[in-house]
Coordinates of C-alpha atoms in Angstrom, one line a residue:
X1 CA 148.5 157.4 158.1
X2 CA 152.1 156.3 159.8
X3 CA 151.2 152.8 161.3
X4 CA 154.8 151.4 162.0
X5 CA 157.8 152.7 161.6
X6 CA 161.3 150.0 162.5
X7 CA 164.9 151.1 162.6
X8 CA 168.3 148.2 162.3
X9 CA 171.8 150.4 162.9
X10 CA 170.0 153.5 162.7
X11 CA 172.4 156.1 164.4
X12 CA 172.2 154.9 167.7
X13 CA 169.4 152.5 167.5
X14 CA 170.8 149.6 167.9
X15 CA 166.6 147.6 166.8
X16 CA 163.6 149.7 167.4
X17 CA 159.8 149.3 166.8
X18 CA 157.9 152.3 166.6
X19 CA 154.1 152.3 166.7
X20 CA 152.0 155.0 165.8
X21 CA 147.8 156.1 165.6
X22 CA 145.6 158.1 164.2
X23 CA 145.0 161.9 165.5
X24 CA 148.1 163.7 168.0
X25 CA 150.4 161.5 168.3
X26 CA 153.3 163.4 170.6
X27 CA 157.0 162.9 171.4
X28 CA 158.6 164.1 174.0
X29 CA 162.1 163.5 175.7
X30 CA 165.2 165.1 177.2
X31 CA 167.3 167.3 174.8
X32 CA 169.4 165.0 172.4
X33 CA 167.6 162.1 173.4
X34 CA 167.6 161.2 170.0
X35 CA 163.8 162.4 168.5
X36 CA 165.2 164.0 166.0
X37 CA 166.7 160.6 164.3
X38 CA 162.8 159.3 164.5
X39 CA 162.2 161.4 161.9
X40 CA 165.6 161.2 160.0
X41 CA 164.5 157.8 159.8
X42 CA 161.0 158.4 158.4
X43 CA 163.0 160.6 156.3
X44 CA 164.4 158.3 154.8
X45 CA 162.1 155.7 154.3
X46 CA 160.2 158.8 152.4
X47 CA 162.9 158.8 149.7
X48 CA 165.2 161.3 151.3
X49 CA 168.9 161.1 150.6
X50 CA 171.1 158.9 153.6
X51 CA 174.3 159.3 154.9
X52 CA 176.4 157.0 155.5
X53 CA 177.1 158.2 159.0
X54 CA 173.8 157.1 160.0
X55 CA 174.6 153.5 159.8
X56 CA 175.3 153.0 163.4
X57 CA 179.0 151.8 164.5
X58 CA 180.7 148.6 164.2
X59 CA 177.5 147.6 161.4
X60 CA 177.5 147.4 158.2
X61 CA 174.7 148.9 157.2
X62 CA 171.5 150.8 157.9
X63 CA 167.5 149.3 157.3
X64 CA 164.4 151.7 157.9
X65 CA 160.9 150.1 156.9
X66 CA 157.9 152.4 157.4
X67 CA 154.2 150.6 156.9
X68 CA 151.3 152.9 155.4
X69 CA 148.0 153.2 155.1
X70 CA 147.3 153.3 151.7
X71 CA 143.9 155.2 151.6
X72 CA 145.1 158.6 148.8
X73 CA 144.2 157.7 145.8
X74 CA 147.1 159.3 143.8
X75 CA 149.1 157.3 145.3
X76 CA 147.2 154.3 144.7
X77 CA 147.4 155.5 141.5
X78 CA 151.6 156.2 141.2
X79 CA 151.7 152.7 142.2
X80 CA 149.5 151.0 140.3
X81 CA 151.0 152.8 137.3
X82 CA 154.7 151.1 138.3
X83 CA 153.3 147.7 138.7
X84 CA 152.3 147.9 142.7
X85 CA 149.0 146.7 143.6
X86 CA 147.8 147.7 147.1
X87 CA 144.4 147.8 148.0
X88 CA 142.8 150.6 150.2
X89 CA 142.4 147.7 153.4
X90 CA 146.6 146.4 152.5
X91 CA 149.4 148.1 154.0
X92 CA 151.8 150.0 152.1
X93 CA 155.8 148.4 153.2
X94 CA 158.6 150.9 152.0
X95 CA 161.9 149.6 153.2
X96 CA 165.3 151.5 152.9
X97 CA 168.9 149.8 152.8
X98 CA 172.1 151.9 153.3
X99 CA 174.9 150.3 153.0
X100 CA 178.3 150.9 154.5
X101 CA 180.0 151.6 151.2
X102 CA 177.0 154.3 150.3
X103 CA 174.8 152.5 148.7
X104 CA 171.2 152.4 148.8
X105 CA 168.6 149.8 147.8
X106 CA 164.6 151.1 147.9
X107 CA 162.0 148.5 147.9
X108 CA 158.4 148.6 148.2
X109 CA 156.0 146.2 148.9
X110 CA 159.0 143.7 148.7
X111 CA 159.3 145.3 145.0
X112 CA 162.6 146.9 144.2
X113 CA 162.1 151.2 143.0
X114 CA 164.4 153.8 143.4
X115 CA 165.0 156.5 145.9
X116 CA 164.2 159.1 143.6
X117 CA 160.7 157.3 141.7
X118 CA 159.5 157.1 146.1
X119 CA 160.2 160.9 146.9
X120 CA 157.4 161.5 144.8
X121 CA 155.3 159.1 146.7
X122 CA 156.7 160.0 149.9
X123 CA 155.4 163.6 148.9
X124 CA 152.0 162.4 148.6
X125 CA 152.3 160.8 151.7
X126 CA 154.1 162.3 154.8
X127 CA 155.0 166.2 154.9
X128 CA 157.4 167.3 157.1
X129 CA 158.0 171.1 158.8
X130 CA 161.2 172.1 160.9
X131 CA 161.7 174.8 163.2
X132 CA 163.8 176.2 160.3
X133 CA 162.3 174.6 157.8
X134 CA 158.0 174.4 156.3
X135 CA 159.8 173.8 153.1
X136 CA 157.0 172.1 151.4
X137 CA 155.4 175.0 152.8
X138 CA 157.3 178.2 151.2
X139 CA 156.9 176.3 147.6
X140 CA 155.3 178.4 145.3
X141 CA 153.6 175.3 143.7
X142 CA 153.0 173.8 146.7
X143 CA 150.9 177.1 148.2
X144 CA 149.1 177.0 144.3
X145 CA 147.6 173.1 145.2
X146 CA 146.8 174.4 149.1
X147 CA 144.9 177.3 147.0
X148 CA 143.0 174.9 144.8
X149 CA 142.1 172.4 147.7
X150 CA 140.9 175.5 149.7
X151 CA 139.2 176.6 146.9
X152 CA 138.0 173.5 145.8
X153 CA 139.3 173.1 142.5
X154 CA 141.3 170.0 143.3
X155 CA 139.1 167.9 140.4
X156 CA 138.7 171.0 138.3
X157 CA 142.9 171.4 138.0
X158 CA 143.2 167.6 137.4
X159 CA 140.7 168.0 134.5
X160 CA 142.9 170.9 132.9
X161 CA 145.7 168.8 133.6
X162 CA 144.8 166.0 131.0
X163 CA 143.0 169.0 128.4
X164 CA 146.9 170.3 128.9
X165 CA 149.0 167.4 128.4
X166 CA 146.3 166.4 125.0
X167 CA 147.3 170.2 123.8
X168 CA 151.0 169.1 124.6
X169 CA 150.3 165.7 122.5
X170 CA 148.9 167.4 119.8
X171 CA 151.8 169.8 119.3
X172 CA 153.7 167.0 119.6
X173 CA 152.0 165.5 116.6
X174 CA 152.5 168.9 114.7
X175 CA 155.6 169.3 114.4
X176 CA 156.3 165.9 113.2
X177 CA 153.6 166.0 111.1
X178 CA 154.8 169.5 110.3
X179 CA 158.3 168.4 109.0
X180 CA 159.8 171.0 105.8
X181 CA 158.2 169.9 102.9
X182 CA 161.6 169.4 100.9
X183 CA 162.8 166.5 103.6
X184 CA 159.1 165.3 103.2
X185 CA 159.5 165.1 99.4
X186 CA 163.1 163.2 99.6
X187 CA 161.7 161.1 102.1
X188 CA 159.6 159.7 100.2
X189 CA 161.6 159.4 96.8
X190 CA 163.7 157.6 98.9
X191 CA 160.9 154.8 101.1
X192 CA 159.0 154.5 97.2
X193 CA 162.6 153.6 96.3
X194 CA 163.3 151.0 99.1
X195 CA 159.7 149.6 98.8
X196 CA 160.4 149.5 95.0
X197 CA 163.8 147.4 95.0
X198 CA 162.7 144.9 97.6
X199 CA 159.3 143.7 96.0
X200 CA 160.7 143.8 93.1
X201 CA 163.3 141.1 94.7
X202 CA 160.5 138.9 95.0
X203 CA 161.7 137.7 98.7
X204 CA 160.4 134.8 100.6
X205 CA 162.0 133.9 104.1
X206 CA 164.0 130.8 103.6
X207 CA 164.8 131.2 100.3
X208 CA 168.7 132.2 101.3
X209 CA 169.0 128.8 103.0
X210 CA 167.1 126.8 99.7
X211 CA 169.4 128.8 96.8
X212 CA 172.7 127.9 99.6
X213 CA 171.8 124.6 99.5
X214 CA 171.4 123.7 95.4
X215 CA 174.3 125.8 94.8
X216 CA 175.5 123.0 97.4
X217 CA 174.1 120.2 95.0
X218 CA 175.2 121.8 91.1
X219 CA 178.8 122.3 92.5
X220 CA 179.2 118.5 93.6
X221 CA 176.5 117.4 90.9
X222 CA 179.8 115.0 89.5
X223 CA 180.3 113.4 92.7
X224 CA 177.0 113.2 93.2
X225 CA 175.7 111.1 90.2
X226 CA 179.3 108.8 90.2
X227 CA 178.3 107.7 93.9
X228 CA 173.8 107.2 92.8
X229 CA 175.4 105.6 90.1
X230 CA 177.4 102.5 92.4
X231 CA 175.0 103.0 94.5
X232 CA 172.6 101.5 91.9
X233 CA 174.5 99.3 90.0
X234 CA 175.9 97.7 93.3
X235 CA 172.4 96.7 94.5
X236 CA 170.2 95.8 91.3
X237 CA 172.2 96.3 88.3
X238 CA 175.3 94.8 87.7
X239 CA 176.5 90.8 87.6
X240 CA 176.6 89.8 91.6
X241 CA 174.6 92.4 93.0
X242 CA 172.1 92.9 96.4
X243 CA 169.2 91.9 94.7
X244 CA 170.9 89.2 92.8
X245 CA 172.9 87.4 95.6
X246 CA 169.7 88.5 97.7
X247 CA 166.9 86.5 95.1
X248 CA 169.3 83.4 95.4
X249 CA 169.2 83.4 98.5
X250 CA 165.5 83.1 98.8
X251 CA 165.2 81.0 96.4
X252 CA 166.9 78.0 98.4
X253 CA 165.5 79.2 100.9
X254 CA 161.6 78.3 99.8
X255 CA 163.1 75.3 98.9
X256 CA 164.2 74.3 102.9
X257 CA 160.8 75.5 104.1
X258 CA 159.3 73.2 102.5
X259 CA 161.0 70.8 104.1
X260 CA 160.6 72.9 107.0
X261 CA 158.2 74.9 107.9
X262 CA 159.4 76.7 111.0
X263 CA 162.3 78.9 108.3
X264 CA 158.9 81.4 107.1
X265 CA 159.8 83.8 109.0
X266 CA 163.7 83.7 108.0
X267 CA 161.8 83.7 104.5
X268 CA 159.8 87.1 104.9
X269 CA 162.3 88.9 106.4
X270 CA 164.4 88.3 103.0
X271 CA 161.8 89.3 100.8
X272 CA 160.7 92.1 102.7
X273 CA 164.7 92.9 102.3
X274 CA 164.3 92.5 98.5
X275 CA 161.2 95.2 98.7
X276 CA 163.5 97.5 100.4
X277 CA 166.9 96.4 98.5
X278 CA 164.4 97.2 95.5
X279 CA 162.8 100.4 96.7
X280 CA 166.2 102.1 97.2
X281 CA 167.6 101.4 93.7
X282 CA 164.7 103.1 92.0
X283 CA 165.3 106.2 94.0
X284 CA 169.2 106.1 93.6
X285 CA 168.2 105.2 89.8
X286 CA 165.7 108.2 89.3
X287 CA 168.4 110.6 91.7
X288 CA 171.5 109.9 89.4
X289 CA 168.9 110.5 86.4
X290 CA 167.8 113.5 88.1
X291 CA 171.3 115.2 89.5
X292 CA 174.0 116.9 87.0
X293 CA 175.7 119.1 86.5
X294 CA 174.4 122.5 85.0
X295 CA 176.4 126.2 84.3
X296 CA 173.7 127.7 83.2
X297 CA 171.8 127.0 86.5
X298 CA 174.7 127.2 89.0
X299 CA 175.0 130.8 87.2
X300 CA 171.6 131.9 88.4
X301 CA 171.7 130.6 91.4
X302 CA 175.3 132.3 92.2
X303 CA 173.3 135.6 90.9
X304 CA 170.1 135.2 93.1
X305 CA 172.8 134.9 96.0
X306 CA 174.3 138.1 95.4
X307 CA 171.4 140.2 95.0
X308 CA 170.3 139.0 98.5
X309 CA 173.3 140.0 99.5
X310 CA 173.3 143.1 98.5
X311 CA 169.6 143.4 99.9
X312 CA 171.0 142.7 103.3
X313 CA 174.2 145.1 103.4
X314 CA 170.9 147.7 102.6
X315 CA 168.0 146.5 104.5
X316 CA 169.0 143.7 107.6
X317 CA 171.0 140.8 108.2
X318 CA 168.0 138.5 107.1
X319 CA 165.2 138.3 104.5
X320 CA 162.7 138.4 107.1
X321 CA 164.8 141.2 108.4
X322 CA 164.0 142.9 105.0
X323 CA 160.7 142.0 104.2
X324 CA 160.2 143.7 107.4
X325 CA 161.9 146.7 106.2
X326 CA 159.7 146.8 103.2
X327 CA 156.7 146.9 105.1
X328 CA 158.0 149.4 107.9
X329 CA 158.6 152.1 104.6
X330 CA 154.9 151.5 103.4
X331 CA 153.5 151.8 106.8
X332 CA 156.1 155.4 106.7
X333 CA 155.0 156.0 103.3
X334 CA 150.8 155.7 103.9
X335 CA 151.7 158.2 106.7
X336 CA 153.3 160.8 105.1
X337 CA 151.1 160.5 102.2
X338 CA 148.4 161.2 105.0
X339 CA 150.3 163.1 106.5
X340 CA 149.0 166.7 105.3
X341 CA 145.8 165.9 106.0
X342 CA 146.5 164.7 109.5
X343 CA 147.7 168.0 109.7
X344 CA 145.3 169.6 109.6
X345 CA 143.4 167.6 111.6
X346 CA 145.3 168.5 114.3
X347 CA 145.5 172.2 113.6
X348 CA 141.4 172.4 113.8
X349 CA 141.7 170.3 117.1
X350 CA 144.8 171.6 118.6
X351 CA 142.4 175.4 118.0
X352 CA 139.1 173.7 119.5
X353 CA 141.6 172.8 122.4
X354 CA 143.4 176.1 122.8
X355 CA 140.2 178.3 123.1
X356 CA 138.7 175.8 125.9
X357 CA 142.0 175.1 127.7
X358 CA 141.5 179.9 127.1
X359 CA 138.5 179.6 128.9
X360 CA 139.2 176.9 131.5
X361 CA 142.1 178.9 132.7
X362 CA 140.1 182.4 133.1
X363 CA 137.6 180.4 135.3
X364 CA 140.4 179.1 137.6
X365 CA 142.0 182.5 138.1
X366 CA 139.0 183.7 139.0
X367 CA 137.9 181.0 141.6
X368 CA 141.7 181.5 143.2
X369 CA 141.4 185.3 143.0
X370 CA 137.9 184.7 145.0
X371 CA 139.3 182.2 147.4
X372 CA 143.1 183.7 147.4
X373 CA 140.9 187.2 149.4
X374 CA 138.6 184.3 151.6
X375 CA 142.0 182.1 152.7
X376 CA 143.8 185.6 152.9
X377 CA 141.4 186.6 155.7
X378 CA 140.6 183.3 157.5
X379 CA 144.8 183.2 158.4
X380 CA 144.8 186.7 159.7
X381 CA 142.1 185.8 162.1
X382 CA 144.6 182.2 163.0
X383 CA 147.3 184.4 163.4
X384 CA 145.7 186.4 165.5
X385 CA 144.3 183.4 167.8
X386 CA 148.3 182.8 167.6
X387 CA 149.1 186.3 169.1
X388 CA 149.9 187.6 165.5
X389 CA 147.3 190.6 166.0
X390 CA 149.7 193.0 163.6
X391 CA 150.7 190.6 160.8
X392 CA 149.3 191.0 157.5
X393 CA 148.7 187.9 155.0
X394 CA 148.0 187.8 151.8
X395 CA 147.7 185.5 148.9
X396 CA 148.9 186.9 145.2
X397 CA 146.9 185.3 142.2
X398 CA 149.1 186.2 139.3
X399 CA 148.8 185.6 135.5
X400 CA 152.4 184.0 134.0
X401 CA 153.8 185.3 131.6
X402 CA 156.5 184.7 128.1
X403 CA 157.8 186.8 126.4
X404 CA 154.9 189.5 127.3
X405 CA 151.9 187.1 126.3
X406 CA 150.0 184.5 128.6
X407 CA 151.8 181.2 128.9
X408 CA 149.4 177.9 130.4
X409 CA 150.6 175.3 132.3
X410 CA 149.5 172.3 133.5
X411 CA 147.8 173.7 136.7
X412 CA 146.3 176.7 134.0
X413 CA 147.8 181.1 134.0
X414 CA 148.4 181.4 137.4
X415 CA 151.1 181.6 139.2
X416 CA 150.6 181.2 143.2
X417 CA 152.6 182.7 146.4
X418 CA 151.6 183.6 150.0
X419 CA 153.0 186.8 151.1
X420 CA 152.9 187.8 155.1
X421 CA 154.1 190.9 156.5
X422 CA 154.8 190.3 160.5
X423 CA 154.9 193.2 162.1
X424 CA 153.4 197.3 161.2
X425 CA 155.5 198.9 158.3
X426 CA 156.5 196.2 156.7
X427 CA 155.9 195.3 153.0
X428 CA 154.1 191.8 151.7
X429 CA 157.2 189.2 151.3
X430 CA 156.6 185.8 150.5
X431 CA 156.2 183.9 153.3
X432 CA 160.0 182.0 152.7
X433 CA 161.0 184.6 153.6
X434 CA 160.1 185.6 157.4
X435 CA 163.3 185.7 159.1
X436 CA 161.2 183.9 162.3
X437 CA 161.0 180.7 162.3
X438 CA 158.1 180.5 165.3
X439 CA 156.6 183.1 163.0
X440 CA 157.4 181.1 160.1
X441 CA 155.8 178.1 162.4
X442 CA 152.7 179.8 163.8
X443 CA 151.5 180.6 159.9
X444 CA 151.8 177.3 158.8
X445 CA 149.8 176.0 162.2
X446 CA 147.3 178.8 161.1
X447 CA 147.6 177.7 156.8
X448 CA 147.5 174.1 158.0
X449 CA 144.3 174.4 160.7
X450 CA 142.2 176.0 157.7
X451 CA 143.0 173.5 155.1
X452 CA 143.1 170.5 157.2
X453 CA 140.3 169.2 156.4
X454 CA 140.4 169.9 152.1
X455 CA 144.6 169.4 152.2
X456 CA 145.2 165.9 151.0
X457 CA 148.6 164.4 152.7
X458 CA 147.2 162.2 155.2
X459 CA 150.5 162.6 157.7
X460 CA 152.0 165.8 158.6
X461 CA 154.8 165.6 160.7
X462 CA 156.1 169.4 163.0
X463 CA 159.8 168.9 164.1
X464 CA 160.0 171.3 167.5
X465 CA 158.2 174.0 165.3
X466 CA 157.1 175.3 169.1
X467 CA 160.4 176.6 169.8
X468 CA 160.4 179.9 170.8
X469 CA 156.6 179.3 171.8
X470 CA 155.4 179.4 175.7
X471 CA 153.2 180.6 177.8
X472 CA 149.4 180.8 177.3
X473 CA 150.5 180.5 173.4
X474 CA 152.2 176.8 173.7
X475 CA 148.6 176.1 174.7
X476 CA 147.0 177.6 171.6
X477 CA 149.7 175.7 169.2
X478 CA 148.7 172.7 171.3
X479 CA 144.6 173.1 170.0
X480 CA 145.5 173.6 166.8
X481 CA 147.9 171.2 166.1
X482 CA 144.7 168.9 167.8
X483 CA 142.3 170.2 165.6
X484 CA 144.7 169.8 162.6
X485 CA 145.0 165.2 164.2
X486 CA 140.9 165.2 163.5
X487 CA 141.5 165.7 159.7
X488 CA 145.0 164.2 159.3
X489 CA 147.7 162.5 161.2
X490 CA 149.8 164.8 163.1
X491 CA 153.0 163.2 164.7
X492 CA 154.9 166.1 166.8
X493 CA 157.6 166.8 168.6
X494 CA 157.6 168.8 171.1
X495 CA 159.3 170.3 174.9
X496 CA 156.7 171.8 175.9
X497 CA 153.9 170.0 178.2
X498 CA 150.9 172.2 177.2
X499 CA 150.6 170.6 173.8
X500 CA 152.1 167.3 174.8
X501 CA 148.3 166.6 177.6
X502 CA 146.7 167.6 174.3
X503 CA 147.9 164.1 173.0
X504 CA 146.8 161.3 171.6
X505 CA 149.0 159.1 171.7
X506 CA 152.0 160.0 173.6
X507 CA 155.4 158.6 173.1
X508 CA 158.8 159.2 175.4
X509 CA 162.3 158.9 173.9
X510 CA 165.1 158.2 176.0
X511 CA 168.0 157.6 175.6
X512 CA 170.7 155.0 178.0
X513 CA 173.2 152.9 178.2
X514 CA 174.0 149.5 177.6
X515 CA 176.4 147.6 178.9
X516 CA 179.6 150.5 176.9
X517 CA 176.7 151.5 174.1
X518 CA 174.5 153.5 173.9
X519 CA 171.2 153.0 172.9
X520 CA 167.2 154.4 172.4
X521 CA 164.5 153.4 173.6
X522 CA 160.8 154.1 173.4
X523 CA 157.5 153.5 175.3
X524 CA 153.7 154.3 175.2
X525 CA 153.2 156.4 178.1
X526 CA 150.0 156.1 179.8
X527 CA 148.0 157.3 183.3
X528 CA 150.8 158.4 185.7
X529 CA 154.0 157.9 183.9
X530 CA 152.6 160.5 181.4
X531 CA 152.3 162.5 184.1
X532 CA 155.5 161.9 185.3
X533 CA 156.7 163.2 181.8
X534 CA 154.9 165.8 181.8
X535 CA 156.1 166.9 185.5
X536 CA 159.8 166.3 183.9
X537 CA 158.8 168.7 181.2
X538 CA 157.7 171.5 183.9
X539 CA 161.2 171.1 185.4
X540 CA 161.1 169.0 188.0
X541 CA 163.3 168.0 190.1
X542 CA 164.0 166.4 193.0
X543 CA 160.7 165.0 195.3
X544 CA 158.7 167.9 194.7
X545 CA 155.4 166.8 194.1
X546 CA 154.1 170.4 192.8
X547 CA 155.5 170.1 189.4
X548 CA 153.1 166.7 189.8
X549 CA 149.9 168.7 190.8
X550 CA 150.8 171.5 188.3
X551 CA 151.4 168.1 185.5
X552 CA 147.8 166.6 186.6
X553 CA 146.1 170.4 186.5
X554 CA 147.3 170.8 182.4
X555 CA 145.9 167.3 182.0
X556 CA 142.6 167.8 183.3
X557 CA 142.8 171.2 181.2
X558 CA 142.8 168.8 178.3
X559 CA 141.2 166.6 178.9
X560 CA 137.8 169.2 179.9
X561 CA 138.8 171.1 176.1
X562 CA 138.8 168.4 174.4
X563 CA 135.6 166.5 175.6
X564 CA 134.0 169.8 175.4
X565 CA 135.3 170.2 170.8
X566 CA 134.0 166.8 171.0
X567 CA 130.6 167.3 172.7
X568 CA 130.1 170.1 170.6
X569 CA 131.0 168.4 167.3
X570 CA 128.3 165.8 168.1
X571 CA 125.2 168.3 168.7

């Protein structure tokens, strides 16, 4: 349910906040006061394309925010799939920003989203109907959903859709498994060669770095040997080495130590230095003996690095990638080897699923046909109450065919279409092709009145669908809207006082000058303010009290009618 709509720098609106309530919300005002701007702003919040002309003159951008009570399970699931959690007792806040350069930004609970994704969510939250539109209602897919809701098939169709998705996945898998045998054999040879070549190389991670280091040492072996020899001789081997000089120093210090014990720490430090020099000299000696120029080993190392380089050019930029390629080849080999057996499993499961889907589709068709007849009768009765006594309404359920054969889709095997002949002697035609906007409005109201309890969209918007309707018919239309609003939130822009009098929440839209700028304001009407607005809608001019009395009579009639319906429902 729509709780609040806020607009900033949108069309003629500087800043405006409108709160809506449950039941029937009516928006009234003078022609051109800006009522439809409110609906345009709501449309923008639901993902419709924004136009730079909608930005208030002088502003760099417009912002529209809409807050919804999110009761719909499918809408919450759709949000959760996108990582947006919204608990049943929390608001969903939608924010659209329209910028002067033609771009727009969309946020859901503060998280960046896209207008295209928002449109899918918006279809679950709000349904907007206009005088010459009823666009959603005239779409065959929506008509099928309405029939399914009327027939109590929504859960069955969801289960069918899940099975259908599984069938499509199995078909895709079977196509992949059933790759041509020649191509499969070629791929097997290729994978076996790759696996064999990589396995035979006996690679391990880090080996390339090890071999490069070894090659460097082998190429500079003579320099390394000379350095180690020089270091050893200087530390330990030759006359006047560091070791000999340290030994002489320690001998002198020990003599002095016998005289002055304070030299003990110095002697100990020199003895430690002697030990360190001895250890370093031993390491240099071992290193000198171990390092030697080995042309044969250098050739082996160069060959190994060449082999690694060749494998890198074919399978990856590193040994790690080459090994991953081998693992991947092994996995694909196993899939191909097992593909024939898997293909048989898929074929068996697919055959079973196809049979089950065909049976379920037939059951859906039978129930739709039964419900279609009942819905047609119910709509026709509603149309009679709306002064379309001669109209004929029908719900057509026909099988989809492709190349002459029945065709299953995610919702079953049926195409559903609403047909109407508004006047005697006319043939039944699709609902979207009838000429009169007033007739379309009444058909829409009739269908919504019947489906109010089963329709899943929580908020319905009627933008001046009462144009061309007057007199006693206006009261009937208002009563239909009020009845629908007992099950769903309804927003209605109207010029008819009979409809406004039935409102649970009455909002007045006013256009006024603020300095040199035009702005739009919204006021919640109650008491005498509401009586005066309805009197204005009746055409009140001057100081005559007659329109005021008439407005009070209309409101009293509406109050008694609603009270009777409420008490009747309670009983």
